[in-house]
Amino acid sequence: MGCDGGSIPLRADMIRVKKKKGIVERDVELDIKWKKCALTGDPLREPVVSCELGHLYNKESVLEMLLSKSKPEVASHVRSLKDVVELQLTSKASPVRKTPVAATAETYVDVYDAQFVCPVVGIEMSGRHKFVYFAKCGCVLSERAMREVSGSMCHKCNKEFAAEDVRTINPDKEEHAAIRSRMEERRQAEKEAKLARKAAKRKAEDEEAAESAAATAEPAAKKSKSDKEKKPERDGSREANVVLTGATRNALNVAEAAMTGLVTAKQFKTVAEDPSASRVFKSLFTSSQKESCDPTKPKGNWVVFPAYHL
């Protein structure tokens, strides 16, 4: 059981101490960030894309995530392919293979060997050096190359870029928080600008519709006004298309006079006294006297004499 002189126990064997939290080695952390996809953990293979926060993804994994509509926390800010940039990486020409010191026929791939390098200075993209990419062209360069070759042109494709187009790949925690804050502010400003453009467009459409309605209603109002002001003209039987005689003409004259307000009171006691009434129209009333054989005897109107009266 120990402590009998046959063994020398250590302090850890005699005293139970609290276990420390697991600490991930720096090499393993760099390997995960720079050689694995941030979504699935698979090895990076071209085409490789990166988001605004600098995470590296396989493009295939991003497409699968967008189609499945289930976003992990590391890519919750990726809304569509517009939020990622396809990187123009420079592959290493010939990976270096190393053999162990012990005499053995087995060989292994160096875990520290990088898959991509800087096309300007040849630094390996393994996480030990800072790398950036341009949002417009997607070219990847090391920060050392940016310092050594200054200018506003991409050193790989010769395309012009601005300061805000330079994005850091896998930044540290402090820089990562600052980049996320700027990204959220920019997206909020873009959202507000989009809403303002929509409101202005809607207002312009409403004003255009109101102007169109007013332009359509104005001729109609003028036409109705002209129709009201226009009065029908009648000039007896000379200019009329239909020749009016007798009672029809008299009735029409009386009706027209009544409509225009010319007739305000009864001018004649009977129709027979009206000189403008025709002879046929007067014969419809009992007050009319027709010529007969005996001018002293009034002739009855609308009276039928049966045979037994004769």
mmCIF file of N, CA and C in Angstrom, residues 74-154:
data_model
loop_
_atom_site.group_PDB
_atom_site.id
_atom_site.type_symbol
_atom_site.label_atom_id
_atom_site.label_comp_id
_atom_site.label_asym_id
_atom_site.label_seq_id
_atom_site.Cartn_x
_atom_site.Cartn_y
_atom_site.Cartn_z
ATOM 1 N N VAL A 74 -21.649 30.302 -34.575
ATOM 2 C CA VAL A 74 -20.461 30.858 -35.212
ATOM 3 C C VAL A 74 -20.784 31.520 -36.547
ATOM 4 N N ALA A 75 -21.894 31.121 -37.171
ATOM 5 C CA ALA A 75 -22.273 31.687 -38.477
ATOM 6 C C ALA A 75 -23.670 32.286 -38.443
ATOM 7 N N SER A 76 -24.115 32.735 -37.282
ATOM 8 C CA SER A 76 -25.464 33.296 -37.171
ATOM 9 C C SER A 76 -25.608 34.612 -37.933
ATOM 10 N N HIS A 77 -24.501 35.291 -38.200
ATOM 11 C CA HIS A 77 -24.540 36.575 -38.907
ATOM 12 C C HIS A 77 -24.527 36.414 -40.420
ATOM 13 N N VAL A 78 -24.363 35.196 -40.912
ATOM 14 C CA VAL A 78 -24.339 34.939 -42.352
ATOM 15 C C VAL A 78 -25.771 34.733 -42.824
ATOM 16 N N ARG A 79 -26.303 35.694 -43.564
ATOM 17 C CA ARG A 79 -27.684 35.634 -44.030
ATOM 18 C C ARG A 79 -27.812 35.048 -45.424
ATOM 19 N N SER A 80 -26.823 35.275 -46.268
ATOM 20 C CA SER A 80 -26.828 34.767 -47.642
ATOM 21 C C SER A 80 -25.390 34.744 -48.141
ATOM 22 N N LEU A 81 -25.213 34.328 -49.392
ATOM 23 C CA LEU A 81 -23.870 34.302 -49.972
ATOM 24 C C LEU A 81 -23.295 35.705 -50.158
ATOM 25 N N LYS A 82 -24.153 36.734 -50.089
ATOM 26 C CA LYS A 82 -23.646 38.094 -50.194
ATOM 27 C C LYS A 82 -22.837 38.508 -48.969
ATOM 28 N N ASP A 83 -23.021 37.780 -47.854
ATOM 29 C CA ASP A 83 -22.306 38.118 -46.628
ATOM 30 C C ASP A 83 -20.937 37.438 -46.534
ATOM 31 N N VAL A 84 -20.579 36.640 -47.527
ATOM 32 C CA VAL A 84 -19.264 35.989 -47.533
ATOM 33 C C VAL A 84 -18.556 36.343 -48.830
ATOM 34 N N VAL A 85 -17.231 36.223 -48.809
ATOM 35 C CA VAL A 85 -16.381 36.516 -49.973
ATOM 36 C C VAL A 85 -15.559 35.276 -50.287
ATOM 37 N N GLU A 86 -15.575 34.882 -51.542
ATOM 38 C CA GLU A 86 -14.754 33.737 -51.954
ATOM 39 C C GLU A 86 -13.293 34.178 -52.036
ATOM 40 N N LEU A 87 -12.433 33.471 -51.338
ATOM 41 C CA LEU A 87 -11.026 33.860 -51.230
ATOM 42 C C LEU A 87 -10.214 33.324 -52.394
ATOM 43 N N GLN A 88 -9.299 34.167 -52.865
ATOM 44 C CA GLN A 88 -8.338 33.768 -53.902
ATOM 45 C C GLN A 88 -7.034 33.378 -53.198
ATOM 46 N N LEU A 89 -6.950 32.105 -52.809
ATOM 47 C CA LEU A 89 -5.814 31.618 -52.037
ATOM 48 C C LEU A 89 -4.681 31.149 -52.944
ATOM 49 N N THR A 90 -3.485 31.207 -52.405
ATOM 50 C CA THR A 90 -2.300 30.722 -53.121
ATOM 51 C C THR A 90 -1.826 29.446 -52.435
ATOM 52 N N SER A 91 -1.971 28.326 -53.111
ATOM 53 C CA SER A 91 -1.599 27.045 -52.522
ATOM 54 C C SER A 91 -0.078 26.904 -52.468
ATOM 55 N N LYS A 92 0.363 26.151 -51.479
ATOM 56 C CA LYS A 92 1.788 25.883 -51.348
ATOM 57 C C LYS A 92 2.218 24.921 -52.439
ATOM 58 N N ALA A 93 3.362 25.184 -53.051
ATOM 59 C CA ALA A 93 3.794 24.394 -54.214
ATOM 60 C C ALA A 93 4.025 22.935 -53.856
ATOM 61 N N SER A 94 4.867 22.673 -52.846
ATOM 62 C CA SER A 94 5.192 21.300 -52.466
ATOM 63 C C SER A 94 5.257 21.221 -50.952
ATOM 64 N N PRO A 95 4.277 20.599 -50.316
ATOM 65 C CA PRO A 95 4.303 20.487 -48.859
ATOM 66 C C PRO A 95 5.571 19.774 -48.378
ATOM 67 N N VAL A 96 6.158 20.275 -47.317
ATOM 68 C CA VAL A 96 7.388 19.691 -46.771
ATOM 69 C C VAL A 96 7.031 18.484 -45.923
ATOM 70 N N ARG A 97 7.696 17.370 -46.170
ATOM 71 C CA ARG A 97 7.476 16.153 -45.406
ATOM 72 C C ARG A 97 8.699 15.894 -44.539
ATOM 73 N N LYS A 98 8.458 15.578 -43.306
ATOM 74 C CA LYS A 98 9.560 15.311 -42.390
ATOM 75 C C LYS A 98 9.488 13.877 -41.863
ATOM 76 N N THR A 99 10.599 13.334 -41.528
ATOM 77 C CA THR A 99 10.668 11.977 -40.977
ATOM 78 C C THR A 99 11.127 12.053 -39.537
ATOM 79 N N PRO A 100 10.658 11.138 -38.699
ATOM 80 C CA PRO A 100 11.098 11.155 -37.300
ATOM 81 C C PRO A 100 12.580 10.818 -37.172
ATOM 82 N N VAL A 101 13.125 11.169 -36.020
ATOM 83 C CA VAL A 101 14.550 10.930 -35.781
ATOM 84 C C VAL A 101 14.848 9.443 -35.683
ATOM 85 N N ALA A 102 13.928 8.709 -35.076
ATOM 86 C CA ALA A 102 14.149 7.277 -34.914
ATOM 87 C C ALA A 102 14.191 6.607 -36.278
ATOM 88 N N ALA A 103 15.017 5.610 -36.383
ATOM 89 C CA ALA A 103 15.163 4.885 -37.655
ATOM 90 C C ALA A 103 13.926 4.037 -37.862
ATOM 91 N N THR A 104 13.080 4.461 -38.762
ATOM 92 C CA THR A 104 11.861 3.728 -39.079
ATOM 93 C C THR A 104 11.482 4.047 -40.503
ATOM 94 N N ALA A 105 10.791 3.144 -41.108
ATOM 95 C CA ALA A 105 10.402 3.333 -42.502
ATOM 96 C C ALA A 105 9.145 4.184 -42.628
ATOM 97 N N GLU A 106 8.465 4.416 -41.530
ATOM 98 C CA GLU A 106 7.227 5.187 -41.572
ATOM 99 C C GLU A 106 7.527 6.680 -41.731
ATOM 100 N N THR A 107 6.660 7.354 -42.423
ATOM 101 C CA THR A 107 6.758 8.804 -42.584
ATOM 102 C C THR A 107 5.446 9.441 -42.159
ATOM 103 N N TYR A 108 5.445 10.712 -41.908
ATOM 104 C CA TYR A 108 4.235 11.407 -41.484
ATOM 105 C C TYR A 108 4.278 12.826 -42.042
ATOM 106 N N VAL A 109 3.102 13.446 -42.096
ATOM 107 C CA VAL A 109 2.984 14.816 -42.569
ATOM 108 C C VAL A 109 3.136 15.745 -41.385
ATOM 109 N N ASP A 110 3.940 16.751 -41.527
ATOM 110 C CA ASP A 110 4.162 17.697 -40.444
ATOM 111 C C ASP A 110 2.861 18.445 -40.138
ATOM 112 N N VAL A 111 2.427 18.428 -38.901
ATOM 113 C CA VAL A 111 1.178 19.081 -38.526
ATOM 114 C C VAL A 111 1.296 20.590 -38.592
ATOM 115 N N TYR A 112 2.508 21.123 -38.555
ATOM 116 C CA TYR A 112 2.732 22.558 -38.612
ATOM 117 C C TYR A 112 2.830 23.071 -40.052
ATOM 118 N N ASP A 113 2.772 22.161 -41.007
ATOM 119 C CA ASP A 113 2.873 22.573 -42.400
ATOM 120 C C ASP A 113 1.570 23.228 -42.835
ATOM 121 N N ALA A 114 1.647 24.371 -43.552
ATOM 122 C CA ALA A 114 0.456 25.123 -43.972
ATOM 123 C C ALA A 114 0.086 24.749 -45.399
ATOM 124 N N GLN A 115 -1.203 24.881 -45.687
ATOM 125 C CA GLN A 115 -1.697 24.560 -47.030
ATOM 126 C C GLN A 115 -1.595 25.747 -47.972
ATOM 127 N N PHE A 116 -1.682 26.966 -47.437
ATOM 128 C CA PHE A 116 -1.662 28.169 -48.266
ATOM 129 C C PHE A 116 -0.567 29.114 -47.773
ATOM 130 N N VAL A 117 -0.091 29.967 -48.692
ATOM 131 C CA VAL A 117 0.982 30.902 -48.373
ATOM 132 C C VAL A 117 0.648 32.269 -48.944
ATOM 133 N N CYS A 118 1.405 33.278 -48.527
ATOM 134 C CA CYS A 118 1.252 34.628 -49.074
ATOM 135 C C CYS A 118 1.929 34.685 -50.440
ATOM 136 N N PRO A 119 1.255 35.189 -51.464
ATOM 137 C CA PRO A 119 1.857 35.201 -52.804
ATOM 138 C C PRO A 119 2.965 36.241 -52.972
ATOM 139 N N VAL A 120 3.112 37.163 -52.017
ATOM 140 C CA VAL A 120 4.110 38.231 -52.150
ATOM 141 C C VAL A 120 5.409 37.876 -51.439
ATOM 142 N N VAL A 121 5.313 37.518 -50.164
ATOM 143 C CA VAL A 121 6.526 37.243 -49.379
ATOM 144 C C VAL A 121 6.689 35.766 -49.057
ATOM 145 N N GLY A 122 5.712 34.927 -49.360
ATOM 146 C CA GLY A 122 5.846 33.486 -49.168
ATOM 147 C C GLY A 122 5.645 33.000 -47.752
ATOM 148 N N ILE A 123 5.045 33.807 -46.864
ATOM 149 C CA ILE A 123 4.803 33.380 -45.483
ATOM 150 C C ILE A 123 3.651 32.374 -45.460
ATOM 151 N N GLU A 124 3.792 31.336 -44.637
ATOM 152 C CA GLU A 124 2.749 30.321 -44.521
ATOM 153 C C GLU A 124 1.550 30.870 -43.743
ATOM 154 N N MET A 125 0.365 30.514 -44.218
ATOM 155 C CA MET A 125 -0.884 30.932 -43.560
ATOM 156 C C MET A 125 -1.263 29.879 -42.521
ATOM 157 N N SER A 126 -0.542 29.920 -41.390
ATOM 158 C CA SER A 126 -0.750 28.924 -40.339
ATOM 159 C C SER A 126 -1.255 29.532 -39.042
ATOM 160 N N GLY A 127 -1.389 30.853 -38.972
ATOM 161 C CA GLY A 127 -1.852 31.501 -37.762
ATOM 162 C C GLY A 127 -0.750 32.173 -36.984
ATOM 163 N N ARG A 128 0.474 31.897 -37.323
ATOM 164 C CA ARG A 128 1.583 32.544 -36.620
ATOM 165 C C ARG A 128 1.852 33.944 -37.162
ATOM 166 N N HIS A 129 1.289 34.234 -38.313
ATOM 167 C CA HIS A 129 1.415 35.557 -38.908
ATOM 168 C C HIS A 129 0.013 36.048 -39.279
ATOM 169 N N LYS A 130 -0.168 37.329 -39.241
ATOM 170 C CA LYS A 130 -1.470 37.925 -39.508
ATOM 171 C C LYS A 130 -1.704 38.009 -41.010
ATOM 172 N N PHE A 131 -2.906 37.585 -41.411
ATOM 173 C CA PHE A 131 -3.287 37.619 -42.827
ATOM 174 C C PHE A 131 -4.565 38.443 -42.987
ATOM 175 N N VAL A 132 -4.702 39.064 -44.141
ATOM 176 C CA VAL A 132 -5.887 39.862 -44.468
ATOM 177 C C VAL A 132 -6.334 39.492 -45.875
ATOM 178 N N TYR A 133 -7.576 39.896 -46.194
ATOM 179 C CA TYR A 133 -8.087 39.731 -47.561
ATOM 180 C C TYR A 133 -8.894 40.968 -47.924
ATOM 181 N N PHE A 134 -9.083 41.174 -49.226
ATOM 182 C CA PHE A 134 -9.808 42.338 -49.730
ATOM 183 C C PHE A 134 -11.230 41.924 -50.098
ATOM 184 N N ALA A 135 -12.197 42.716 -49.639
ATOM 185 C CA ALA A 135 -13.604 42.363 -49.853
ATOM 186 C C ALA A 135 -14.000 42.442 -51.321
ATOM 187 N N LYS A 136 -13.314 43.278 -52.119
ATOM 188 C CA LYS A 136 -13.705 43.442 -53.524
ATOM 189 C C LYS A 136 -13.229 42.293 -54.402
ATOM 190 N N CYS A 137 -11.980 41.895 -54.236
ATOM 191 C CA CYS A 137 -11.414 40.865 -55.126
ATOM 192 C C CYS A 137 -11.218 39.525 -54.436
ATOM 193 N N GLY A 138 -11.129 39.497 -53.098
ATOM 194 C CA GLY A 138 -10.963 38.249 -52.373
ATOM 195 C C GLY A 138 -9.535 37.761 -52.287
ATOM 196 N N CYS A 139 -8.572 38.551 -52.739
ATOM 197 C CA CYS A 139 -7.168 38.136 -52.668
ATOM 198 C C CYS A 139 -6.690 38.141 -51.216
ATOM 199 N N VAL A 140 -5.879 37.131 -50.862
ATOM 200 C CA VAL A 140 -5.383 36.968 -49.494
ATOM 201 C C VAL A 140 -3.903 37.293 -49.472
ATOM 202 N N LEU A 141 -3.498 38.192 -48.575
ATOM 203 C CA LEU A 141 -2.102 38.603 -48.415
ATOM 204 C C LEU A 141 -1.767 38.644 -46.935
ATOM 205 N N SER A 142 -0.487 38.595 -46.646
ATOM 206 C CA SER A 142 -0.037 38.733 -45.265
ATOM 207 C C SER A 142 0.082 40.211 -44.912
ATOM 208 N N GLU A 143 0.015 40.487 -43.609
ATOM 209 C CA GLU A 143 0.140 41.870 -43.167
ATOM 210 C C GLU A 143 1.541 42.419 -43.442
ATOM 211 N N ARG A 144 2.539 41.540 -43.427
ATOM 212 C CA ARG A 144 3.898 41.984 -43.729
ATOM 213 C C ARG A 144 3.996 42.473 -45.175
ATOM 214 N N ALA A 145 3.316 41.787 -46.087
ATOM 215 C CA ALA A 145 3.326 42.213 -47.485
ATOM 216 C C ALA A 145 2.629 43.557 -47.640
ATOM 217 N N MET A 146 1.587 43.787 -46.866
ATOM 218 C CA MET A 146 0.896 45.076 -46.915
ATOM 219 C C MET A 146 1.800 46.207 -46.434
ATOM 220 N N ARG A 147 2.618 45.914 -45.443
ATOM 221 C CA ARG A 147 3.514 46.954 -44.933
ATOM 222 C C ARG A 147 4.674 47.215 -45.887
ATOM 223 N N GLU A 148 5.226 46.153 -46.461
ATOM 224 C CA GLU A 148 6.394 46.310 -47.319
ATOM 225 C C GLU A 148 6.050 46.950 -48.656
ATOM 226 N N VAL A 149 4.876 46.588 -49.201
ATOM 227 C CA VAL A 149 4.462 47.140 -50.489
ATOM 228 C C VAL A 149 3.217 47.982 -50.239
ATOM 229 N N SER A 150 3.405 49.272 -50.086
ATOM 230 C CA SER A 150 2.286 50.157 -49.792
ATOM 231 C C SER A 150 1.588 50.569 -51.082
ATOM 232 N N GLY A 151 0.392 51.104 -50.925
ATOM 233 C CA GLY A 151 -0.375 51.554 -52.079
ATOM 234 C C GLY A 151 -1.830 51.169 -51.935
ATOM 235 N N SER A 152 -2.649 51.630 -52.875
ATOM 236 C CA SER A 152 -4.085 51.334 -52.858
ATOM 237 C C SER A 152 -4.475 50.334 -53.937
ATOM 238 N N MET A 153 -3.480 49.588 -54.448
ATOM 239 C CA MET A 153 -3.736 48.565 -55.461
ATOM 240 C C MET A 153 -3.414 47.203 -54.870
ATOM 241 N N CYS A 154 -4.240 46.227 -55.231
ATOM 242 C CA CYS A 154 -3.994 44.860 -54.766
ATOM 243 C C CYS A 154 -2.685 44.356 -55.384
#
